[in-house]
Amino acid sequence: IEVIGDSITSGWGIVPYSGTETATSLREDGTKTYAFLTKEALDTDISVISQSGIGIACHQAKAAPCQ
């Protein structure tokens, strides 16, 4: 299975934090995502291509707020 996605696919924000740490990739865990759970359920291999912070309609680097 090949999965292409965004921060949800990357597992961004799955790892809890106290709110005082800076946002880093340490808060990501791809093994707790729907993509990985599907791979486990189907007992198959998986290839994941994902990027946090870059959306189709808006993303973190954009100056205007995303609604």
PDB file of C-alpha atoms in Angstrom:
ATOM      1  CA  ILE A   1       0.000   0.000   0.000  1.00  0.00           C
ATOM      2  CA  GLU A   2       1.242   3.501  -0.762  1.00  0.00           C
ATOM      3  CA  VAL A   3      -0.206   6.378   1.247  1.00  0.00           C
ATOM      4  CA  ILE A   4       0.327  10.032   0.379  1.00  0.00           C
ATOM      5  CA  GLY A   5      -0.830  12.565   2.926  1.00  0.00           C
ATOM      6  CA  ASP A   6      -0.393  15.495   5.239  1.00  0.00           C
ATOM      7  CA  SER A   7       0.147  15.924   8.979  1.00  0.00           C
ATOM      8  CA  ILE A   8      -2.546  13.385   9.862  1.00  0.00           C
ATOM      9  CA  THR A   9      -0.693  10.780   7.799  1.00  0.00           C
ATOM     10  CA  SER A  10       2.595  11.813   9.431  1.00  0.00           C
ATOM     11  CA  GLY A  11       1.080  11.337  12.869  1.00  0.00           C
ATOM     12  CA  TRP A  12       1.600  14.979  13.868  1.00  0.00           C
ATOM     13  CA  GLY A  13       0.262  15.734  17.338  1.00  0.00           C
ATOM     14  CA  ILE A  14      -0.343  12.107  18.295  1.00  0.00           C
ATOM     15  CA  VAL A  15       2.346  12.218  20.978  1.00  0.00           C
ATOM     16  CA  PRO A  16       0.977  14.239  23.906  1.00  0.00           C
ATOM     17  CA  TYR A  17       2.943  17.138  25.306  1.00  0.00           C
ATOM     18  CA  SER A  18       2.519  19.644  28.117  1.00  0.00           C
ATOM     19  CA  GLY A  19       2.302  22.680  25.853  1.00  0.00           C
ATOM     20  CA  THR A  20       5.585  24.185  26.993  1.00  0.00           C
ATOM     21  CA  GLU A  21       7.770  22.363  24.471  1.00  0.00           C
ATOM     22  CA  THR A  22       8.368  23.707  20.995  1.00  0.00           C
ATOM     23  CA  ALA A  23       6.660  21.989  18.080  1.00  0.00           C
ATOM     24  CA  THR A  24       9.056  19.364  16.732  1.00  0.00           C
ATOM     25  CA  SER A  25       8.931  16.073  14.896  1.00  0.00           C
ATOM     26  CA  LEU A  26       9.236  14.399  18.316  1.00  0.00           C
ATOM     27  CA  ARG A  27       5.452  14.893  18.529  1.00  0.00           C
ATOM     28  CA  GLU A  28       4.938  12.657  15.464  1.00  0.00           C
ATOM     29  CA  ASP A  29       4.404   8.900  15.532  1.00  0.00           C
ATOM     30  CA  GLY A  30       3.580   7.333  12.192  1.00  0.00           C
ATOM     31  CA  THR A  31       2.938   3.948  13.797  1.00  0.00           C
ATOM     32  CA  LYS A  32      -0.244   5.286  15.420  1.00  0.00           C
ATOM     33  CA  THR A  33      -1.861   6.611  12.223  1.00  0.00           C
ATOM     34  CA  TYR A  34      -4.762   5.240  10.187  1.00  0.00           C
ATOM     35  CA  ALA A  35      -2.305   4.356   7.427  1.00  0.00           C
ATOM     36  CA  PHE A  36      -0.216   2.162   9.712  1.00  0.00           C
ATOM     37  CA  LEU A  37      -3.273   0.626  11.406  1.00  0.00           C
ATOM     38  CA  THR A  38      -4.630  -0.286   7.949  1.00  0.00           C
ATOM     39  CA  LYS A  39      -1.301  -1.862   7.062  1.00  0.00           C
ATOM     40  CA  GLU A  40      -1.431  -3.925  10.241  1.00  0.00           C
ATOM     41  CA  ALA A  41      -5.054  -4.993   9.653  1.00  0.00           C
ATOM     42  CA  LEU A  42      -4.255  -6.136   6.105  1.00  0.00           C
ATOM     43  CA  ASP A  43      -0.920  -7.693   7.121  1.00  0.00           C
ATOM     44  CA  THR A  44       0.927  -6.043   4.254  1.00  0.00           C
ATOM     45  CA  ASP A  45       3.785  -3.642   3.544  1.00  0.00           C
ATOM     46  CA  ILE A  46       3.317   0.112   3.412  1.00  0.00           C
ATOM     47  CA  SER A  47       5.050   3.098   1.860  1.00  0.00           C
ATOM     48  CA  VAL A  48       4.157   6.476   3.360  1.00  0.00           C
ATOM     49  CA  ILE A  49       4.906   9.865   1.829  1.00  0.00           C
ATOM     50  CA  SER A  50       3.697  12.666   4.077  1.00  0.00           C
ATOM     51  CA  GLN A  51       4.560  16.194   5.136  1.00  0.00           C
ATOM     52  CA  SER A  52       3.300  18.126   8.136  1.00  0.00           C
ATOM     53  CA  GLY A  53       2.492  21.811   7.788  1.00  0.00           C
ATOM     54  CA  ILE A  54       1.851  21.866   4.061  1.00  0.00           C
ATOM     55  CA  GLY A  55      -1.814  21.750   3.134  1.00  0.00           C
ATOM     56  CA  ILE A  56      -3.555  21.791  -0.220  1.00  0.00           C
ATOM     57  CA  ALA A  57      -5.671  24.889   0.446  1.00  0.00           C
ATOM     58  CA  CYS A  58      -3.524  26.568   3.115  1.00  0.00           C
ATOM     59  CA  HIS A  59      -0.457  25.810   5.193  1.00  0.00           C
ATOM     60  CA  GLN A  60       1.718  27.148   8.001  1.00  0.00           C
ATOM     61  CA  ALA A  61       3.959  29.240   5.760  1.00  0.00           C
ATOM     62  CA  LYS A  62       1.081  31.293   4.373  1.00  0.00           C
ATOM     63  CA  ALA A  63       0.775  34.821   5.709  1.00  0.00           C
ATOM     64  CA  ALA A  64      -3.041  34.905   5.555  1.00  0.00           C
ATOM     65  CA  PRO A  65      -4.875  32.852   8.183  1.00  0.00           C
ATOM     66  CA  CYS A  66      -6.579  29.663   7.056  1.00  0.00           C
ATOM     67  CA  GLN A  67     -10.242  29.403   7.919  1.00  0.00           C
TER      68      GLN A  67
END
